[in-house]
Tab-separated table of C-alpha atoms in Angstrom:
chain	number	residue	atom	x	y	z
A	1	MET	CA	7.889	-10.829	-8.784
A	2	SER	CA	6.942	-8.417	-11.427
A	3	TYR	CA	7.742	-4.692	-11.113
A	4	ASN	CA	4.231	-3.915	-12.470
A	5	LEU	CA	2.664	-5.465	-9.374
A	6	LYS	CA	0.429	-2.687	-7.655
A	7	THR	CA	0.420	-2.801	-3.865
A	8	LEU	CA	-1.756	-1.073	-1.310
A	9	ILE	CA	-0.491	-0.863	2.235
A	10	VAL	CA	-3.284	0.017	4.891
A	11	PHE	CA	-2.198	1.008	8.340
A	12	ASP	CA	-4.282	0.289	11.341
A	13	THR	CA	-4.428	2.790	14.195
A	14	ASN	CA	-1.776	1.017	16.371
A	15	SER	CA	0.753	1.556	13.609
A	16	LEU	CA	0.112	5.340	13.193
A	17	ARG	CA	0.269	6.744	16.643
A	18	SER	CA	3.016	9.263	17.221
A	19	THR	CA	4.315	9.929	20.846
A	20	GLU	CA	6.540	12.327	22.829
A	21	GLU	CA	7.906	11.292	26.107
A	22	GLY	CA	5.844	8.130	25.947
A	23	LYS	CA	2.586	9.956	25.539
A	24	VAL	CA	0.394	10.941	22.589
A	25	ALA	CA	1.829	13.951	20.747
A	26	TYR	CA	-0.565	16.818	19.881
A	27	SER	CA	1.787	19.739	19.011
A	28	PHE	CA	2.208	18.309	15.461
A	29	PHE	CA	0.412	15.692	13.403
A	30	ALA	CA	2.453	12.801	11.951
A	31	PHE	CA	2.301	9.064	11.864
A	32	GLY	CA	4.555	7.044	14.003
A	33	GLN	CA	7.830	5.138	13.407
A	34	PRO	CA	6.317	2.038	11.875
A	35	TYR	CA	4.704	4.158	9.096
A	36	GLN	CA	7.892	6.168	8.655
A	37	ILE	CA	10.077	3.053	8.187
A	38	VAL	CA	7.725	1.692	5.520
A	39	GLU	CA	7.440	5.116	3.840
A	40	GLU	CA	11.145	5.733	3.743
A	41	PHE	CA	11.878	2.313	2.060
A	42	ILE	CA	9.345	3.108	-0.656
A	43	GLU	CA	10.712	6.512	-1.320
A	44	GLU	CA	14.388	5.563	-1.272
A	45	ASN	CA	13.831	2.708	-3.706
A	46	GLY	CA	11.585	4.520	-6.168
A	47	LEU	CA	8.526	2.442	-5.551
A	48	THR	CA	6.060	5.354	-5.069
A	49	GLU	CA	4.355	4.670	-8.471
A	50	ASN	CA	3.626	1.006	-7.507
A	51	VAL	CA	3.234	0.996	-3.708
A	52	HIS	CA	0.661	3.339	-2.216
A	53	LEU	CA	-0.133	4.133	1.470
A	54	ALA	CA	-3.669	4.193	2.875
A	55	VAL	CA	-5.221	4.991	6.140
A	56	PRO	CA	-8.886	4.328	7.260
A	57	GLU	CA	-10.736	7.654	7.980
A	58	TRP	CA	-11.849	6.226	11.258
A	59	ALA	CA	-8.234	5.610	12.337
A	60	VAL	CA	-7.363	9.235	11.649
A	61	GLU	CA	-10.437	10.348	13.696
A	62	GLU	CA	-9.246	8.101	16.577
A	63	LEU	CA	-5.877	9.704	16.481
A	64	LYS	CA	-7.283	13.120	16.514
A	65	ASP	CA	-9.479	12.223	19.608
A	66	GLN	CA	-6.467	10.890	21.405
A	67	LYS	CA	-4.614	14.053	20.814
A	68	ARG	CA	-7.510	16.148	22.099
A	69	LYS	CA	-7.889	13.992	25.277
A	70	GLN	CA	-4.151	14.023	25.984
A	71	TYR	CA	-4.024	17.865	25.520
A	72	GLN	CA	-6.928	18.326	27.959
A	73	LEU	CA	-5.234	16.100	30.591
A	74	ASP	CA	-1.970	17.938	30.162
A	75	VAL	CA	-3.681	21.395	30.499
A	76	GLU	CA	-5.432	20.134	33.796
A	77	GLU	CA	-2.108	18.729	35.065
A	78	PHE	CA	-0.270	22.006	34.253
A	79	GLN	CA	-2.919	24.033	35.983
A	80	LYS	CA	-2.572	21.990	39.110
A	81	LEU	CA	1.153	22.225	39.049
A	82	ALA	CA	1.124	26.028	38.327
A	83	LYS	CA	-1.215	26.508	41.292
A	84	ARG	CA	1.191	24.801	43.593
A	85	LEU	CA	4.289	26.526	42.287
A	86	SER	CA	2.713	29.965	42.320
A	87	GLY	CA	2.704	29.931	46.138
A	88	LEU	CA	6.467	29.854	46.404
A	89	PRO	CA	8.240	33.215	47.151
A	90	HIS	CA	10.690	32.929	44.219
A	91	THR	CA	8.039	32.299	41.502
A	92	LYS	CA	5.639	34.734	39.993
A	93	GLU	CA	2.025	33.937	39.008
A	94	ILE	CA	2.187	31.160	36.388
A	95	ILE	CA	-0.568	31.630	33.778
A	96	PHE	CA	-1.252	29.012	30.979
A	97	PRO	CA	-0.690	30.810	27.683
A	98	ASN	CA	-3.808	31.563	25.652
A	99	ASP	CA	-6.696	29.896	27.312
A	100	GLU	CA	-8.777	30.307	24.294
A	101	PHE	CA	-6.565	28.214	22.184
A	102	ASP	CA	-8.725	25.683	20.151
A	103	CYS	CA	-6.559	22.413	20.127
A	104	VAL	CA	-9.291	20.523	18.302
A	105	LYS	CA	-9.288	22.928	15.319
A	106	TYR	CA	-5.410	23.021	15.410
A	107	VAL	CA	-5.070	19.171	15.264
A	108	GLU	CA	-7.730	19.100	12.447
A	109	GLU	CA	-5.772	21.462	10.396
A	110	LYS	CA	-2.565	19.751	10.943
A	111	ALA	CA	-4.115	16.446	10.101
A	112	SER	CA	-5.521	17.636	6.829
A	113	GLU	CA	-2.302	19.296	5.827
A	114	PHE	CA	-0.214	16.189	6.599
A	115	ILE	CA	-2.559	13.696	4.728
A	116	THR	CA	-2.711	16.068	1.718
A	117	ASN	CA	1.074	16.689	1.516
A	118	LYS	CA	1.838	12.999	1.882
A	119	GLY	CA	-0.787	11.916	-0.756
A	120	ILE	CA	-2.113	9.322	1.527
A	121	GLU	CA	-5.198	7.511	0.362
A	122	LEU	CA	-8.017	7.978	2.796
A	123	LEU	CA	-10.568	5.030	3.123
A	124	GLU	CA	-13.834	6.648	4.020
A	125	LEU	CA	-17.048	5.353	5.228
A	126	LYS	CA	-19.609	6.882	2.925
A	127	LYS	CA	-22.990	7.945	4.314
A	128	GLU	CA	-24.908	6.108	1.588
A	129	MET	CA	-23.194	2.862	2.625
A	130	ALA	CA	-24.310	3.170	6.307
A	131	SER	CA	-27.219	0.726	6.073
A	132	ASP	CA	-25.122	-1.964	4.386
A	133	ILE	CA	-22.343	-1.551	6.916
A	134	LEU	CA	-24.609	-1.813	9.888
A	135	GLN	CA	-26.106	-4.955	8.392
A	136	ASN	CA	-22.638	-6.507	7.917
A	137	MET	CA	-21.718	-5.686	11.480
A	138	MET	CA	-24.976	-7.151	12.822
A	139	THR	CA	-24.397	-10.298	10.895
A	140	ARG	CA	-20.853	-10.452	12.212
A	141	VAL	CA	-22.026	-10.241	15.815
A	142	MET	CA	-24.314	-13.212	15.253
A	143	ARG	CA	-21.561	-15.562	14.080
A	144	GLU	CA	-19.918	-18.293	16.206
A	145	PRO	CA	-17.351	-16.867	18.664
A	146	LEU	CA	-14.407	-17.755	16.634
A	147	LYS	CA	-15.825	-16.226	13.350
A	148	LYS	CA	-17.035	-12.934	14.829
A	149	SER	CA	-13.730	-11.166	13.928
A	150	PRO	CA	-12.985	-8.304	14.284
A	151	PHE	CA	-15.493	-8.434	17.039
A	152	SER	CA	-13.988	-10.230	19.869
A	153	GLU	CA	-14.813	-10.748	23.599
A	154	LEU	CA	-11.134	-11.485	24.621
A	155	LYS	CA	-7.859	-10.106	23.642
A	156	HIS	CA	-4.495	-11.557	24.743
A	157	GLY	CA	-6.371	-13.283	27.568
A	158	ASN	CA	-7.777	-10.129	28.978
A	159	LYS	CA	-11.103	-8.381	28.453
A	160	LYS	CA	-11.026	-5.695	25.846
A	161	HIS	CA	-12.394	-2.164	26.223
A	162	LYS	CA	-16.140	-2.441	25.524
A	163	ASP	CA	-15.838	-0.145	22.477
A	164	ALA	CA	-12.716	-1.769	20.963
A	165	GLY	CA	-14.577	-4.369	18.873
A	166	PHE	CA	-16.841	-1.606	17.482
A	167	LYS	CA	-13.769	0.531	16.565
A	168	ASP	CA	-12.063	-2.473	14.916
A	169	ASN	CA	-15.159	-3.115	12.820
A	170	LEU	CA	-15.285	0.502	11.602
A	171	VAL	CA	-11.605	0.197	10.493
A	172	TRP	CA	-12.431	-3.174	8.946
A	173	GLU	CA	-15.500	-1.844	7.090
A	174	SER	CA	-13.366	1.043	5.750
A	175	ILE	CA	-11.025	-1.491	4.177
A	176	LEU	CA	-13.612	-3.934	3.060
A	177	ASN	CA	-15.656	-1.208	1.325
A	178	TYR	CA	-12.846	0.647	-0.473
A	179	GLU	CA	-13.712	0.304	-4.076
A	180	ARG	CA	-10.355	1.479	-5.460
A	181	VAL	CA	-8.729	-1.746	-4.177
A	182	GLN	CA	-9.595	-3.074	-7.600
A	183	ASN	CA	-6.652	-0.992	-8.887
A	184	TYR	CA	-4.347	-3.126	-6.813
A	185	ASP	CA	-2.933	-6.642	-7.194
A	186	LYS	CA	-2.110	-7.016	-3.488
A	187	VAL	CA	-3.159	-5.524	-0.232
A	188	ILE	CA	-0.969	-5.436	2.902
A	189	LEU	CA	-2.794	-4.778	6.280
A	190	MET	CA	-0.220	-3.470	8.700
A	191	SER	CA	-1.599	-4.194	12.253
A	192	LYS	CA	-0.635	-6.050	15.348
A	193	ASP	CA	-4.330	-6.561	16.247
A	194	GLY	CA	-5.040	-10.278	16.353
A	195	ASP	CA	-8.827	-9.576	15.891
A	196	PHE	CA	-8.068	-8.995	12.126
A	197	ASN	CA	-7.562	-12.757	11.574
A	198	GLU	CA	-7.963	-15.260	8.900
A	199	HIS	CA	-11.705	-14.962	8.927
A	200	CYS	CA	-11.443	-11.314	7.935
A	201	LEU	CA	-8.905	-11.853	5.328
A	202	ALA	CA	-11.045	-14.557	3.755
A	203	GLU	CA	-13.978	-12.198	3.752
A	204	PHE	CA	-11.894	-9.554	1.906
A	205	LYS	CA	-10.602	-12.095	-0.677
A	206	GLU	CA	-14.110	-13.398	-1.372
A	207	ARG	CA	-15.422	-9.896	-2.017
A	208	TRP	CA	-12.625	-8.455	-4.066
A	209	GLU	CA	-10.746	-11.441	-5.389
A	210	ARG	CA	-7.466	-9.814	-4.323
A	211	HIS	CA	-4.567	-11.189	-2.397
A	212	ILE	CA	-4.339	-9.684	1.195
A	213	THR	CA	-1.906	-10.421	4.004
A	214	LYS	CA	-1.575	-9.043	7.433
A	215	ILE	CA	1.841	-8.022	8.859
A	216	GLY	CA	2.485	-6.671	12.268
A	217	GLU	CA	6.022	-5.299	12.109
A	218	PRO	CA	7.294	-2.553	9.647
A	219	LEU	CA	10.604	-4.392	8.972
A	220	ASN	CA	8.472	-7.474	7.927
A	221	VAL	CA	6.535	-5.169	5.499
A	222	VAL	CA	9.801	-3.985	4.139
A	223	ALA	CA	10.994	-7.572	3.733
A	224	GLU	CA	7.681	-8.363	1.836
A	225	LEU	CA	8.319	-5.411	-0.489
A	226	LYS	CA	11.871	-6.475	-1.126
A	227	LYS	CA	10.572	-9.928	-2.140
A	228	ASP	CA	8.062	-8.523	-4.545
A	229	TYR	CA	10.181	-5.618	-6.009
A	230	ASP	CA	13.747	-6.877	-5.700
A	231	ASN	CA	14.222	-7.320	-9.373
A	232	PHE	CA	13.280	-3.663	-10.041
A	233	ILE	CA	15.408	-2.385	-7.060
A	234	ASP	CA	18.421	-4.276	-8.239
A	235	ASN	CA	18.134	-3.328	-11.936
A	236	ARG	CA	16.753	0.167	-11.671
A	237	LYS	CA	19.001	1.570	-14.465
A	238	VAL	CA	17.652	-1.009	-16.903
A	239	PHE	CA	14.081	-0.393	-15.991
A	240	ASP	CA	14.555	3.356	-16.534
A	241	PHE	CA	16.105	2.697	-19.915
A	242	ALA	CA	13.120	0.541	-20.968
A	243	ASP	CA	10.868	3.420	-19.985
A	244	LYS	CA	12.487	5.755	-22.335
A	245	GLU	CA	10.998	6.544	-25.871
A	246	TYR	CA	14.170	5.254	-27.443
A	247	PHE	CA	13.478	1.603	-26.233
A	248	LYS	CA	9.704	1.815	-26.791
A	249	ASP	CA	10.086	2.957	-30.378
A	250	TYR	CA	12.583	0.165	-30.901
A	251	LEU	CA	10.180	-2.463	-29.696
A	252	ASN	CA	7.199	-1.079	-31.517
A	253	ASP	CA	9.116	-0.924	-34.778
A	254	ILE	CA	10.147	-4.644	-34.570
A	255	LEU	CA	6.538	-5.613	-33.605
A	256	LYS	CA	5.111	-3.658	-36.614
A	257	ASN	CA	7.301	-5.894	-38.863
A	258	LEU	CA	6.278	-9.070	-37.120
A	259	SER	CA	3.418	-10.595	-39.149
A	260	LYS	CA	3.494	-14.191	-38.135
A	261	ILE	CA	4.396	-16.140	-34.955
A	262	ASP	CA	4.952	-19.880	-34.450
A	263	VAL	CA	2.608	-21.309	-31.674
A	264	GLU	CA	3.074	-25.004	-30.856
A	265	GLY	CA	4.365	-25.678	-34.284
A	266	GLU	CA	1.607	-23.849	-36.150
A	267	GLU	CA	2.322	-20.473	-37.856
A	268	LEU	CA	-0.317	-17.889	-37.121
A	269	ASP	CA	-1.059	-14.491	-38.424
A	270	ILE	CA	-0.570	-11.646	-35.871
A	271	GLU	CA	-3.894	-9.624	-36.445
A	272	ASN	CA	-3.113	-7.040	-33.852
A	273	TYR	CA	-0.944	-6.383	-30.787
A	274	GLY	CA	-0.653	-4.166	-27.744
A	275	VAL	CA	2.386	-3.783	-25.422
A	276	GLU	CA	1.173	-4.586	-21.900
A	277	SER	CA	4.583	-4.026	-20.322
A	278	TYR	CA	7.862	-2.797	-21.862
A	279	CYS	CA	9.852	-4.264	-18.933
A	280	THR	CA	8.125	-6.588	-16.512
A	281	GLU	CA	11.446	-7.826	-15.189
A	282	VAL	CA	15.207	-8.008	-15.938
A	283	GLU	CA	17.053	-11.202	-16.486
A	284	ARG	CA	20.930	-11.611	-16.790
A	285	THR	CA	23.020	-13.777	-18.978
A	286	ALA	CA	26.737	-14.344	-18.750
A	287	ASP	CA	29.280	-14.572	-21.514
A	288	GLU	CA	30.968	-17.836	-22.339
A	289	GLU	CA	33.977	-16.963	-20.321
A	290	GLY	CA	31.745	-15.814	-17.459
A	291	ASP	CA	33.633	-12.470	-17.276
A	292	PHE	CA	30.543	-10.216	-17.248
A	293	GLU	CA	26.807	-10.360	-17.364
A	294	SER	CA	24.417	-8.734	-19.925
A	295	PRO	CA	20.944	-7.568	-19.008
A	296	ILE	CA	17.799	-8.972	-20.705
A	297	ILE	CA	14.741	-6.870	-20.857
A	298	VAL	CA	11.604	-8.983	-20.551
A	299	SER	CA	8.578	-7.352	-22.241
A	300	VAL	CA	4.948	-8.611	-22.507
A	301	VAL	CA	2.899	-8.143	-25.612
A	302	LYS	CA	-0.752	-9.120	-26.166
A	303	ILE	CA	-1.154	-10.455	-29.716
A	304	HIS	CA	-4.508	-11.228	-31.317
A	305	VAL	CA	-4.582	-14.448	-33.459
A	306	THR	CA	-7.018	-16.890	-34.816
A	307	LYS	CA	-6.280	-20.547	-33.645
A	308	ASP	CA	-8.491	-23.465	-34.521
A	309	ARG	CA	-11.010	-20.941	-35.940
A	310	LYS	CA	-11.157	-19.096	-32.575
A	311	LYS	CA	-10.066	-15.556	-31.870
A	312	GLU	CA	-7.610	-15.625	-29.081
A	313	VAL	CA	-5.319	-13.176	-27.264
A	314	LEU	CA	-1.934	-14.598	-26.360
A	315	ASP	CA	0.921	-13.349	-24.309
A	316	LEU	CA	4.025	-12.741	-26.475
A	317	ILE	CA	7.180	-12.685	-24.212
A	318	VAL	CA	9.961	-10.516	-25.861
A	319	HIS	CA	13.416	-10.970	-24.529
A	320	THR	CA	15.771	-8.007	-25.651
A	321	THR	CA	19.361	-8.529	-24.819
A	322	LEU	CA	21.587	-5.509	-24.057
A	323	ALA	CA	25.335	-5.465	-24.561
A	324	ASP	CA	26.106	-4.601	-20.934
A	325	PHE	CA	24.914	-2.689	-17.951
A	326	GLU	CA	26.990	0.361	-18.810
A	327	THR	CA	26.225	1.249	-22.408
A	328	LEU	CA	22.741	-0.587	-22.465
A	329	ALA	CA	23.227	-1.017	-26.274
A	330	ILE	CA	20.606	-3.233	-27.824
A	331	ASP	CA	21.877	-6.449	-29.320
A	332	ASP	CA	18.798	-8.383	-30.468
A	333	SER	CA	15.278	-9.561	-29.457
A	334	GLU	CA	13.636	-12.994	-29.285
A	335	PHE	CA	9.899	-13.852	-29.241
A	336	ASN	CA	8.318	-16.537	-27.160
A	337	PRO	CA	4.614	-16.965	-27.130
A	338	ASN	CA	2.962	-18.176	-24.065
A	339	VAL	CA	-0.076	-20.325	-24.725
A	340	PHE	CA	-2.673	-20.647	-21.930
């Protein structure tokens, strides 16, 4: 798939929780292993410009609350243990350090610092949207049982926590009302929660006319990214070359001198043009003996023409063949108009 594809990956709470010794960690703020696996793949393969990571604000608030509660539970357990141990002859009085420590403030500061440093997109529920969001949730509750998602009475055969459906809805409304989703071609929701089912995805597609898929495992998200960006990953050197001024100047120079184009046997005047993508993908061609391959840069140019007395904008596909993968010397270019 095209390198120019823009992807937004949204993480649900269950993909973000970080733990220590099997319990919620509060001494630091970071997202858990599922998030880290996806982030590492994006960074290692140079996809940070095209794949962005996002988290619903409500999910972050839920993580903060979990840390606060776990800290309080651990303090209480520590105090009980200290009281029992302090009665032994070989121990001195055990005092919990700094009873005035504000864990809530500490976690808040660490969370803000982490999200800012990582450049994570935060999906907020704006106050001015509260009325519409409430109406959406009320409408959802009134639907048939199978179409109430993410409200659900049952989960994996057992009753859910009574506030779980409400939390899921807040997360879903954060995704559903994120206007910047229009900047992306594709959305991946990483969640194991079965309540975000096909009815949710259909609701999103209807509102934004964008492709969305739900994936539960981080390695499956990585596999999806490999499928979409494998051409860029495998041909990074050529993509970098096509992004340099040398190649851009070359392509613009030949386009300036291109005044006519043959479209379905009719020669049309090129009235204007604009380069949409200097390199949308890289193809390969082998020499006659099959000894080596040469890269072909595929560029997309929008050309303005008049066809059958109608103004039209056509895609002009330019194939620029390079001598080899080492020198990247330009051989020649061919023009192929796509007519829709």
